[in-house]
Coordinates of C-alpha atoms (C1' of nucleotides) in Angstrom, one line a residue:
Chain N
M1 CA -3.9 27.7 -4.4
E2 CA -6.7 27.7 -1.9
R3 CA -8.3 30.6 -3.6
S4 CA -11.9 29.6 -3.7
H5 CA -12.6 31.0 -7.2
I6 CA -9.9 28.8 -8.6
R7 CA -11.5 25.9 -6.8
K8 CA -14.9 26.7 -8.2
E9 CA -13.4 27.0 -11.6
S10 CA -12.1 23.5 -11.4
D11 CA -15.3 22.2 -10.0
R12 CA -17.1 23.5 -13.0
M13 CA -14.9 21.5 -15.2
S14 CA -14.8 18.5 -13.1
A15 CA -16.9 16.4 -15.6
L16 CA -14.1 16.9 -18.1
Q17 CA -11.3 17.0 -15.6
K18 CA -9.3 13.9 -15.0
P19 CA -8.9 12.8 -11.4
R20 CA -5.8 13.7 -9.5
V21 CA -4.9 11.3 -6.6
R22 CA -1.9 10.9 -4.4
F23 CA -0.2 8.3 -2.3
A24 CA 1.3 9.8 0.8
P25 CA 3.5 7.5 2.8
S26 CA 5.3 8.6 5.9
P27 CA 8.9 7.5 6.2
T28 CA 8.7 6.0 9.6
G29 CA 9.3 2.5 8.3
Y30 CA 9.4 0.4 5.2
L31 CA 6.5 0.1 2.8
H32 CA 4.1 -2.3 4.4
V33 CA 1.4 -4.3 2.7
G34 CA -1.3 -2.0 3.9
G35 CA 0.4 1.0 2.4
A36 CA 1.2 -0.9 -0.7
R37 CA -2.5 -1.8 -1.1
T38 CA -3.5 1.9 -0.7
A39 CA -0.9 2.8 -3.3
L40 CA -2.1 0.2 -5.6
F41 CA -5.7 1.3 -5.3
N42 CA -4.7 4.9 -6.1
W43 CA -2.7 3.7 -9.0
L44 CA -5.4 1.5 -10.4
F45 CA -7.9 4.3 -10.0
A46 CA -5.7 6.8 -11.7
K47 CA -5.0 4.4 -14.5
H48 CA -8.6 3.5 -14.9
E49 CA -9.7 7.0 -15.0
G50 CA -6.8 8.3 -17.1
G51 CA -5.9 10.5 -14.2
T52 CA -2.7 11.5 -12.4
L53 CA -1.0 9.9 -9.4
L54 CA 1.2 12.0 -7.2
L55 CA 3.7 10.8 -4.6
R56 CA 4.1 12.9 -1.5
V57 CA 6.3 12.1 1.4
E58 CA 4.7 13.1 4.7
D59 CA 7.7 13.7 6.8
T60 CA 6.6 16.5 9.1
D61 CA 7.4 14.6 12.3
V62 CA 11.0 15.3 12.7
E63 CA 11.3 13.0 15.7
R64 CA 10.0 9.9 14.0
N65 CA 11.0 10.2 10.4
K66 CA 14.0 8.6 9.0
P67 CA 14.9 10.1 5.7
E68 CA 17.0 7.1 4.7
L69 CA 13.8 5.1 4.6
V70 CA 12.4 7.1 1.7
D71 CA 14.5 5.4 -0.8
G72 CA 13.4 2.0 0.3
I73 CA 9.8 3.0 -0.1
L74 CA 10.4 4.3 -3.6
V75 CA 12.2 1.1 -4.5
A76 CA 9.3 -1.0 -3.2
L77 CA 6.8 1.0 -5.1
K78 CA 8.8 0.6 -8.3
W79 CA 9.1 -3.2 -7.7
L80 CA 5.3 -3.3 -7.4
G81 CA 5.1 -1.6 -10.7
I82 CA 3.4 1.5 -9.4
E83 CA 4.7 4.6 -11.1
W84 CA 3.7 8.1 -10.2
D85 CA 3.3 11.0 -12.5
E86 CA 4.4 13.8 -10.2
G87 CA 6.7 14.0 -7.3
P88 CA 7.9 12.8 -4.9
F89 CA 7.2 16.0 -3.0
F90 CA 8.4 16.4 0.5
Q91 CA 6.4 18.1 3.1
S92 CA 9.5 18.9 5.1
Q93 CA 10.4 21.3 2.3
R94 CA 7.0 23.1 2.2
G95 CA 6.9 24.4 5.7
A96 CA 6.4 28.1 4.7
M97 CA 3.2 27.2 3.0
Y98 CA 1.7 25.4 6.0
R99 CA 2.7 28.2 8.4
A100 CA 1.1 30.7 6.1
A101 CA -2.1 28.7 6.0
A102 CA -2.1 28.4 9.8
E103 CA -1.6 32.1 10.2
R104 CA -4.5 32.7 7.8
I105 CA -6.7 30.5 9.8
L106 CA -5.6 32.3 13.0
A107 CA -6.3 35.7 11.4
S108 CA -9.7 34.6 10.3
G109 CA -10.7 33.7 13.8
A110 CA -11.1 30.0 12.9
G111 CA -8.0 29.2 15.0
Y112 CA -6.4 30.5 18.2
P113 CA -2.9 30.6 19.7
C114 CA -2.3 28.0 22.4
Y115 CA 0.4 28.7 25.0
C116 CA 0.1 25.5 26.9
K117 CA 3.1 23.5 27.4
A118 CA 2.9 20.7 24.9
T119 CA 0.3 18.2 26.0
A120 CA 0.3 19.8 29.4
Y121 CA -3.4 19.9 29.8
A122 CA -4.0 16.4 28.7
G123 CA -5.6 14.5 31.5
G124 CA -8.0 11.8 32.4
D125 CA -8.0 8.2 31.4
Y126 CA -9.7 6.8 28.5
S127 CA -10.8 4.0 30.7
A128 CA -10.0 2.8 34.1
T129 CA -10.3 -0.8 33.0
E130 CA -8.7 -1.1 29.6
N131 CA -5.1 -0.4 30.4
D132 CA -4.1 -3.8 29.4
D133 CA -1.8 -2.6 26.7
H134 CA 0.9 -5.2 26.1
E135 CA 4.2 -3.5 25.7
G136 CA 6.8 -4.4 23.2
E137 CA 5.3 -3.6 19.8
G138 CA 7.4 -0.5 19.7
D139 CA 5.5 1.2 16.9
D140 CA 2.6 2.8 18.6
E141 CA 3.3 4.4 21.9
G142 CA 1.9 7.8 22.5
P143 CA -0.4 8.9 25.2
K144 CA -3.2 6.5 24.4
S145 CA -4.3 6.6 28.0
L146 CA -4.8 10.3 28.0
K147 CA -7.7 12.3 26.7
A148 CA -7.3 15.9 25.5
V149 CA -9.7 18.3 27.2
A150 CA -10.6 21.8 26.1
C151 CA -7.7 24.1 26.1
P152 CA -8.1 27.3 28.3
C153 CA -6.3 29.4 25.7
R154 CA -9.3 29.2 23.5
D155 CA -11.1 31.9 25.6
F156 CA -8.1 34.1 26.3
S157 CA -8.7 37.8 25.9
D158 CA -6.4 39.9 23.8
A159 CA -4.7 41.1 26.9
E160 CA -4.1 37.6 28.2
R161 CA -2.5 36.7 24.8
A162 CA -0.4 39.8 24.7
A163 CA 0.9 39.0 28.1
R164 CA 2.1 35.6 27.1
E165 CA 3.5 36.9 23.8
K166 CA 5.5 39.4 25.8
E167 CA 6.8 36.6 28.0
G168 CA 7.9 34.8 24.9
I169 CA 6.0 31.7 25.6
P170 CA 6.0 29.3 22.6
R171 CA 2.8 29.3 20.8
A172 CA 1.0 26.6 18.9
I173 CA -2.0 27.2 16.7
R174 CA -5.2 25.2 17.4
F175 CA -8.3 25.0 15.4
K176 CA -11.3 26.6 17.1
T177 CA -13.8 23.9 16.5
P178 CA -17.4 25.1 16.6
R179 CA -19.2 23.9 19.7
T180 CA -22.4 23.2 17.9
G181 CA -23.5 22.0 14.5
V182 CA -22.4 19.1 12.4
T183 CA -19.7 18.5 9.8
K184 CA -20.6 16.5 6.8
F185 CA -18.7 14.9 4.0
E186 CA -19.1 12.3 1.3
D187 CA -17.2 9.0 1.3
A188 CA -17.3 6.9 -1.9
V189 CA -16.9 3.8 0.2
F190 CA -18.7 4.5 3.4
G191 CA -21.4 6.8 2.1
P192 CA -22.5 10.1 3.5
R193 CA -21.0 11.0 6.9
E194 CA -22.1 13.4 9.5
I195 CA -20.5 14.0 12.8
Q196 CA -21.2 16.4 15.7
N197 CA -18.8 19.2 16.0
A198 CA -19.0 18.9 19.8
D199 CA -17.2 15.6 19.4
I200 CA -14.2 17.1 17.7
E201 CA -11.6 18.6 20.0
D202 CA -9.5 21.7 19.3
F203 CA -6.7 20.0 17.5
V204 CA -3.4 21.5 16.8
L205 CA -2.6 22.8 13.4
L206 CA 0.8 24.2 13.9
R207 CA 3.2 23.0 16.6
S208 CA 4.9 25.4 18.8
S209 CA 8.0 24.5 16.8
G210 CA 6.4 25.9 13.7
V211 CA 6.1 22.5 12.2
P212 CA 2.6 21.7 11.0
T213 CA 0.7 18.6 12.1
Y214 CA -0.6 16.0 9.7
Q215 CA -4.1 17.4 9.7
L216 CA -2.9 20.8 8.4
S217 CA -0.3 19.7 6.0
V218 CA -2.5 17.1 4.2
V219 CA -5.2 19.6 3.6
V220 CA -2.9 22.4 2.5
D221 CA -1.1 20.0 0.1
D222 CA -4.2 18.4 -1.2
I223 CA -5.6 21.8 -2.0
D224 CA -2.4 23.0 -3.5
M225 CA -1.9 19.8 -5.5
R226 CA -5.5 20.0 -6.7
I227 CA -6.3 16.5 -5.5
T228 CA -9.8 15.4 -6.5
H229 CA -10.1 12.0 -4.8
I230 CA -8.4 10.9 -1.5
L231 CA -8.0 7.2 -1.3
R232 CA -6.5 6.2 2.0
G233 CA -6.7 3.7 4.8
A234 CA -9.9 3.7 6.9
D235 CA -7.9 4.6 9.9
H236 CA -8.2 8.1 8.6
L237 CA -12.0 8.0 8.5
S238 CA -12.4 9.5 12.0
N239 CA -9.9 12.3 11.2
T240 CA -11.7 13.4 8.1
P241 CA -14.1 15.7 9.8
K242 CA -11.2 17.7 11.2
Q243 CA -9.8 18.0 7.7
V244 CA -13.1 19.1 6.3
L245 CA -13.2 21.8 8.9
I246 CA -9.8 23.0 7.7
Y247 CA -10.9 22.9 4.0
H248 CA -13.8 25.2 4.9
A249 CA -11.7 27.5 7.0
L250 CA -9.4 27.8 4.0
G251 CA -12.3 28.5 1.7
A252 CA -11.8 25.4 -0.2
T253 CA -14.2 22.6 -1.3
P254 CA -13.2 19.2 0.1
P255 CA -12.5 16.5 -2.5
I256 CA -14.2 13.1 -2.6
F257 CA -13.0 10.8 0.0
A258 CA -12.7 7.0 -0.4
H259 CA -11.5 5.2 2.7
V260 CA -10.4 1.6 2.2
P261 CA -10.6 -1.0 4.9
L262 CA -7.6 -2.0 6.8
I263 CA -5.5 -5.2 6.4
L264 CA -5.2 -7.2 9.5
G265 CA -3.0 -10.2 10.5
P266 CA -4.4 -13.7 10.9
D267 CA -5.2 -13.0 14.5
R268 CA -7.3 -10.0 13.4
T269 CA -5.0 -7.5 14.9
R270 CA -3.2 -4.8 13.1
L271 CA -0.5 -6.3 10.9
S272 CA 2.9 -6.2 12.5
K273 CA 6.2 -7.9 12.5
R274 CA 5.0 -10.6 14.7
H275 CA 2.8 -11.8 11.8
G276 CA 5.9 -12.5 9.8
A277 CA 6.8 -10.4 6.8
T278 CA 4.9 -7.2 6.4
S279 CA 7.2 -5.2 4.2
V280 CA 6.7 -5.5 0.5
G281 CA 10.5 -5.7 0.1
S282 CA 10.6 -8.9 2.0
Y283 CA 8.1 -10.5 -0.4
A284 CA 10.3 -9.4 -3.3
D285 CA 13.2 -11.1 -1.6
E286 CA 11.2 -14.2 -0.9
G287 CA 10.6 -14.7 -4.6
F288 CA 7.2 -13.4 -5.2
L289 CA 6.4 -11.9 -8.6
P290 CA 5.2 -8.3 -8.5
E291 CA 2.2 -9.0 -10.7
A292 CA 1.1 -11.8 -8.5
F293 CA 1.4 -9.6 -5.5
R294 CA -0.6 -6.9 -7.2
N295 CA -3.3 -9.3 -8.2
F296 CA -3.5 -10.6 -4.6
L297 CA -3.5 -7.1 -3.0
A298 CA -6.1 -5.8 -5.4
L299 CA -8.6 -8.4 -4.2
L300 CA -8.0 -7.5 -0.6
G301 CA -10.9 -5.2 0.0
W302 CA -12.1 -4.9 -3.6
S303 CA -13.9 -7.1 -6.0
T304 CA -15.4 -6.9 -9.4
G305 CA -18.8 -8.1 -8.4
D306 CA -18.6 -11.4 -10.3
D307 CA -16.2 -14.1 -9.2
S308 CA -13.1 -13.0 -11.0
E309 CA -9.9 -13.9 -9.2
F310 CA -7.0 -14.2 -11.7
M311 CA -6.7 -10.9 -13.4
R312 CA -3.7 -9.6 -15.2
T313 CA -2.8 -6.0 -14.4
S314 CA -4.4 -4.6 -17.5
E315 CA -7.7 -6.3 -16.5
L316 CA -7.3 -4.9 -13.0
I317 CA -7.0 -1.4 -14.4
E318 CA -9.9 -1.9 -16.7
R319 CA -12.2 -3.1 -14.0
F320 CA -11.2 -1.1 -11.0
Q321 CA -14.0 0.9 -9.5
L322 CA -14.4 2.6 -6.1
S323 CA -17.9 1.1 -5.9
G324 CA -16.4 -2.4 -5.6
V325 CA -14.4 -1.5 -2.5
S326 CA -15.6 -3.3 0.6
R327 CA -16.1 -1.8 4.0
T328 CA -14.8 -4.7 6.1
N329 CA -11.2 -5.2 7.2
A330 CA -9.4 -7.9 5.4
I331 CA -7.0 -10.5 6.7
F332 CA -3.7 -11.1 4.9
D333 CA -3.7 -14.7 3.8
R334 CA -0.3 -15.8 2.8
A335 CA -1.5 -19.2 1.4
K336 CA -3.6 -17.3 -1.1
L337 CA -0.8 -15.1 -2.0
E338 CA 1.3 -18.1 -2.8
W339 CA -1.4 -19.5 -4.9
Y340 CA -1.4 -16.3 -7.0
N341 CA 2.3 -16.6 -7.3
T342 CA 2.1 -20.1 -8.7
Q343 CA -0.4 -18.9 -11.2
Y344 CA 1.9 -16.1 -12.4
L345 CA 4.8 -18.4 -12.4
Q346 CA 3.0 -20.9 -14.6
K347 CA 0.4 -19.3 -16.8
P348 CA 1.9 -16.4 -18.7
P349 CA 4.2 -17.0 -21.7
V350 CA 7.7 -18.0 -20.5
E351 CA 9.3 -15.0 -22.0
E352 CA 7.6 -12.8 -19.3
L353 CA 9.2 -14.9 -16.6
L354 CA 12.7 -14.9 -18.0
P355 CA 13.9 -11.6 -16.6
F356 CA 12.7 -12.5 -13.2
V357 CA 14.5 -15.9 -13.3
E358 CA 17.6 -14.1 -14.5
G359 CA 17.4 -11.8 -11.6
E360 CA 17.1 -14.7 -9.2
L361 CA 20.1 -16.5 -10.8
R362 CA 22.1 -13.3 -10.5
R363 CA 21.4 -13.0 -6.9
A364 CA 22.6 -16.5 -6.4
G365 CA 25.7 -15.9 -8.5
L366 CA 24.7 -18.5 -11.0
W367 CA 23.9 -16.4 -14.0
K368 CA 25.8 -17.0 -17.3
E369 CA 25.6 -14.3 -20.0
V370 CA 25.2 -16.9 -22.7
W371 CA 21.7 -17.6 -21.5
A372 CA 20.8 -14.1 -22.6
T373 CA 22.4 -14.6 -26.0
T374 CA 23.4 -17.8 -27.8
E375 CA 21.8 -20.1 -25.3
R376 CA 18.6 -18.1 -24.7
A377 CA 16.5 -20.8 -26.3
W378 CA 18.0 -23.4 -24.0
F379 CA 17.4 -21.1 -21.0
A380 CA 13.7 -20.5 -21.9
H381 CA 13.3 -24.2 -22.4
A382 CA 14.8 -25.0 -19.0
V383 CA 12.7 -22.4 -17.2
D384 CA 9.6 -23.7 -18.9
L385 CA 10.4 -27.2 -17.8
I386 CA 11.0 -26.2 -14.2
R387 CA 8.2 -23.7 -13.6
P388 CA 5.2 -26.0 -13.3
R389 CA 6.7 -27.1 -10.0
T390 CA 7.6 -23.7 -8.6
R391 CA 5.9 -21.6 -6.0
L392 CA 8.5 -18.9 -5.6
L393 CA 11.2 -17.5 -7.8
T394 CA 13.7 -18.8 -5.3
D395 CA 12.8 -22.3 -6.3
F396 CA 14.9 -21.8 -9.4
T397 CA 18.0 -21.5 -7.3
G398 CA 16.6 -23.8 -4.6
W399 CA 15.5 -27.3 -5.7
A400 CA 16.1 -26.5 -9.3
R401 CA 19.7 -25.4 -8.8
A402 CA 21.1 -28.4 -10.6
F403 CA 19.7 -27.1 -13.9
F404 CA 21.9 -24.1 -13.7
S405 CA 25.0 -25.3 -11.9
D406 CA 27.1 -28.4 -11.5
E407 CA 27.5 -27.6 -7.9
F408 CA 24.5 -29.0 -6.0
D409 CA 23.8 -31.2 -3.1
Y410 CA 22.1 -34.5 -2.9
E411 CA 19.2 -34.1 -0.7
Q412 CA 19.3 -36.5 2.2
E413 CA 15.7 -37.5 2.0
A414 CA 16.0 -38.1 -1.7
R415 CA 18.9 -40.5 -1.1
D416 CA 17.1 -42.3 1.7
K417 CA 14.1 -42.7 -0.4
F418 CA 15.4 -43.6 -3.9
W419 CA 18.9 -44.9 -3.4
K420 CA 18.2 -47.3 -0.6
D421 CA 17.6 -50.3 -2.8
E422 CA 20.9 -52.2 -2.9
K423 CA 20.5 -52.8 -6.6
V424 CA 20.8 -49.1 -7.3
P425 CA 24.6 -48.9 -7.8
S426 CA 24.7 -51.6 -10.3
L427 CA 21.6 -50.4 -12.1
L428 CA 23.1 -46.9 -12.4
A429 CA 26.3 -48.3 -13.6
K430 CA 24.6 -50.2 -16.4
L431 CA 22.5 -47.2 -17.2
T432 CA 25.6 -45.0 -17.4
E433 CA 27.1 -47.3 -20.0
A434 CA 23.9 -47.5 -22.0
L435 CA 23.5 -43.7 -22.1
A436 CA 27.1 -43.1 -22.9
A437 CA 26.8 -45.3 -25.9
L438 CA 23.8 -43.5 -27.2
P439 CA 24.3 -42.0 -30.6
D440 CA 21.4 -39.6 -30.4
W441 CA 20.4 -37.8 -27.3
N442 CA 16.7 -37.2 -27.1
H443 CA 13.7 -38.0 -24.9
D444 CA 12.8 -41.3 -26.6
A445 CA 16.3 -42.6 -26.9
C446 CA 16.9 -41.9 -23.2
D447 CA 13.6 -43.5 -22.4
A448 CA 14.3 -46.6 -24.4
A449 CA 17.8 -47.0 -23.0
L450 CA 16.6 -46.7 -19.4
R451 CA 13.7 -49.1 -19.8
G452 CA 16.0 -51.5 -21.6
V453 CA 18.3 -51.6 -18.6
A454 CA 15.4 -52.0 -16.2
A455 CA 13.9 -54.8 -18.2
A456 CA 17.2 -56.6 -18.5
E457 CA 17.8 -56.3 -14.8
G458 CA 14.2 -57.3 -14.0
V459 CA 13.3 -54.2 -12.0
K460 CA 10.5 -51.7 -12.5
A461 CA 11.4 -48.7 -14.5
G462 CA 10.2 -46.4 -11.8
L463 CA 13.0 -47.6 -9.4
L464 CA 15.6 -46.7 -11.9
I465 CA 13.9 -43.5 -13.0
N466 CA 13.8 -42.2 -9.4
A467 CA 17.3 -43.2 -8.6
T468 CA 18.5 -41.5 -11.7
R469 CA 16.7 -38.3 -10.9
V470 CA 18.4 -38.1 -7.6
A471 CA 21.7 -38.7 -9.4
I472 CA 21.4 -36.0 -11.9
V473 CA 19.5 -33.3 -10.0
G474 CA 20.0 -34.3 -6.4
R475 CA 16.4 -34.1 -5.6
A476 CA 13.4 -36.4 -5.2
V477 CA 11.2 -33.7 -6.6
A478 CA 12.0 -32.5 -10.1
P479 CA 10.5 -32.4 -13.6
P480 CA 10.0 -35.6 -15.6
L481 CA 13.2 -37.5 -16.0
F482 CA 13.7 -37.7 -19.7
D483 CA 12.9 -34.1 -20.3
T484 CA 15.4 -33.3 -17.6
M485 CA 18.0 -35.4 -19.3
V486 CA 17.5 -33.7 -22.6
V487 CA 17.8 -30.2 -21.0
L488 CA 20.9 -31.2 -19.1
G489 CA 22.6 -32.8 -22.1
K490 CA 24.4 -36.0 -22.5
G491 CA 27.8 -34.9 -21.2
R492 CA 26.4 -33.6 -17.9
V493 CA 24.1 -36.5 -17.4
V494 CA 26.8 -39.0 -17.8
A495 CA 29.2 -37.1 -15.7
R496 CA 26.7 -36.7 -12.9
L497 CA 25.8 -40.4 -13.0
R498 CA 29.5 -41.2 -12.6
R499 CA 29.8 -38.8 -9.7
A500 CA 26.8 -40.3 -8.1
L501 CA 28.2 -43.8 -8.5
A502 CA 31.4 -42.7 -6.8
L503 CA 29.3 -41.5 -3.9
L504 CA 27.3 -44.7 -3.8
S505 CA 30.3 -47.1 -3.8
P506 CA 33.0 -45.4 -1.9
R507 CA 36.3 -47.4 -2.0
Chain F
rG1 C1' -14.5 5.9 28.8
rG2 C1' -16.3 8.9 24.3
rC3 C1' -17.2 9.0 19.1
rG4 C1' -17.3 6.2 14.6
rG5 C1' -17.2 1.8 11.6
rU6 C1' -17.8 -3.4 10.5
rA7 C1' -20.2 -8.3 11.1
rU8 C1' -21.7 -14.5 5.1
rG9 C1' -17.6 -21.5 6.0
rG10 C1' -10.6 -21.3 8.6
rU11 C1' -9.3 -17.1 4.7
rG12 C1' -10.5 -13.7 0.5
rC13 C1' -14.8 -12.2 -2.0
rA14 C1' -20.2 -12.7 -4.3
rG15 C1' -25.3 -12.5 -3.3
rG16 C1' -29.8 -10.9 -1.7
rG17 C1' -37.1 -10.0 1.5
rG18 C1' -38.8 -16.4 -0.7
rU19 C1' -31.9 -19.4 -3.6
rC20 C1' -30.0 -26.4 -2.8
rA21 C1' -26.7 -19.1 0.1
rG22 C1' -22.3 -18.9 -5.1
rC23 C1' -16.8 -18.6 -6.4
rA24 C1' -11.7 -19.0 -5.1
rC25 C1' -7.7 -20.3 -1.5
rG26 C1' -6.9 -23.7 2.2
rU27 C1' -8.3 -28.6 4.5
rC28 C1' -9.7 -33.9 4.1
rA29 C1' -10.6 -38.5 1.0
rG30 C1' -10.1 -41.0 -3.6
rG31 C1' -8.1 -41.3 -8.9
rU32 C1' -4.0 -40.6 -12.3
rU33 C1' 1.5 -40.2 -12.8
rC34 C1' 8.6 -42.0 -13.0
rU35 C1' 9.0 -38.2 -7.9
rC36 C1' 6.5 -33.8 -6.9
rA37 C1' 3.4 -30.2 -8.8
rA38 C1' -0.5 -30.1 -12.1
rC39 C1' -5.0 -32.4 -13.3
rC40 C1' -9.8 -35.2 -12.3
rU41 C1' -13.7 -36.8 -8.6
rG42 C1' -15.8 -36.3 -4.0
rA43 C1' -16.3 -34.4 1.2
rA44 C1' -16.5 -31.3 5.6
rA45 C1' -17.3 -26.1 6.4
rA46 C1' -20.9 -19.8 7.0
rC47 C1' -25.3 -15.7 7.0
rC48 C1' -22.8 -13.1 15.4
rC49 C1' -27.1 -12.9 19.2
rG50 C1' -31.9 -10.8 20.5
rG51 C1' -36.0 -8.0 19.3
rG52 C1' -38.9 -5.8 15.7
rU53 C1' -41.0 -4.6 10.2
rU54 C1' -43.2 -8.3 6.9
rC55 C1' -47.2 -13.6 4.7
rG56 C1' -41.8 -14.5 4.9
rA57 C1' -35.8 -12.3 7.1
rU58 C1' -29.2 -14.1 6.3
rU59 C1' -30.9 -9.6 3.5
rC60 C1' -34.5 -3.8 6.1
rC61 C1' -34.7 -1.2 11.3
rC62 C1' -33.3 -1.1 16.6
rG63 C1' -30.5 -3.0 20.7
rG64 C1' -26.6 -6.3 22.4
rU65 C1' -22.0 -8.5 21.7
rA66 C1' -17.4 -8.9 19.3
rC67 C1' -13.8 -6.8 16.5
rC68 C1' -11.4 -2.6 14.2
rG69 C1' -10.3 2.7 14.0
rC70 C1' -10.0 7.6 16.1
rU71 C1' -9.8 10.0 20.6
rA72 C1' -1.1 13.1 20.1
rC73 C1' 2.1 19.7 19.5
rC74 C1' 2.1 10.6 15.2
rA75 C1' 0.9 10.2 10.5

RNA sequence: GGCGGUAUGGUGCAGGGGUCAGCACGUCAGGUUCUCAACCUGAAAACCCGGGUUCGAUUCCCGGUACCGCUACCA
């Protein structure tokens, strides 16, 4: 795997070789929008280049990981339409490989055993002044007020080590970072990077428990899995030099890095629960379409260079390039997301939308099988009529519920607004008779019947139209009335008018 | 504190040594309509600050500031 000759071999073929990328979530929570965006970029890049996407679960931290969360992450990725070609692989099952790598580094002299009690020699404040950390966010504790200093074990003699081994003191393995020189690497987004080795501490590779740290396991896996490009959050930018050091210690050539800027909340702080929904699952539940979400996410930190905004997934894939990735953190703008959702609800052919509406109706327990078979045309027609006014899939079971069920409420504001005229009951009664007598049920016939009643009663058609809308769909806001009547059908319209009349004139 | 990164309207992105600094979302005001959405018209709204370099900087360089990240036997 980390054999350098194999590595060189693949480098020689790199021009012909398709990229291999990976998305490597850690199961410490649900899939959040930042992770989703990283996954999306990896996927778009792989698709664009005809490469391969791997999924790797980074679950080396026994304390923090919750295996039951893995499934939720996979489900969220699938919802997003991101499919991986290989994996998922679990780091928790690859321990032997990491331990072997750590031992190799130790043997080569690039690492050393550390017998300190875990974090025992950490000391000193980052700052005397900035200890203003507000508690309560739960997610990021950790000794952020402590600074690691050089470990004394680095300079132990063989005798000193032997003594501790004999005592049976647990041993971690640290990287012996050179005290001089610089470490360089290339980042496709941030450009060439160079940092002083003196600024890199002797980080731990293998915990005293024998479990590897992130720094070691990523590198070992990325080498083993022949990853060619690492696309990940910019929060890893400062860690990269450490990893480059490990690559070298293992005799491997580092891949190309591409760090993507972070996504922040509206207050420019790291996105967290306090900003509202941050998990992609919650957006699915709220009624967002995966393609809309993808389009929105893709343009967070990436652009085509021209002013393209609405791009179907195929176009995203076609146009995605690392060179278009921005270096500035982006803020998650829900209003824009909603705009994208309306676009995807309204622009594509109705057929594309049908499965999603079906799903929504099923969730609400309103789905009827005939809509998939004998009444499919009706269903498509209804959806097409409703969708110009929708922002979320849940609108289909929300304000548009009356199209799919006879059980619906009369919205209070709608009644107050359009039923308040005292002529409404008698108007609706006359209209009911007129409609019931109609031989043909179509847009123009309904239109003529209603306007006839309005004219005969000396009222504006709008008054009756609005009152009728409330009567048959229970809402002030709904599609044009006569179209609605046609979709609902004569029987239901008349029945609903009668029901409304009963409500209006209680005995 | 140290190290690193970033800085264009409220937001997401363009742009670039000389432009009326562009697009989109959002906002506001009109128009249209049977409600609402859509649609049409119009409006307000930005190059962080200070030094350089230059005939000329929003653009290039340096400093400051702000923000973000890393600084864990977390990832």
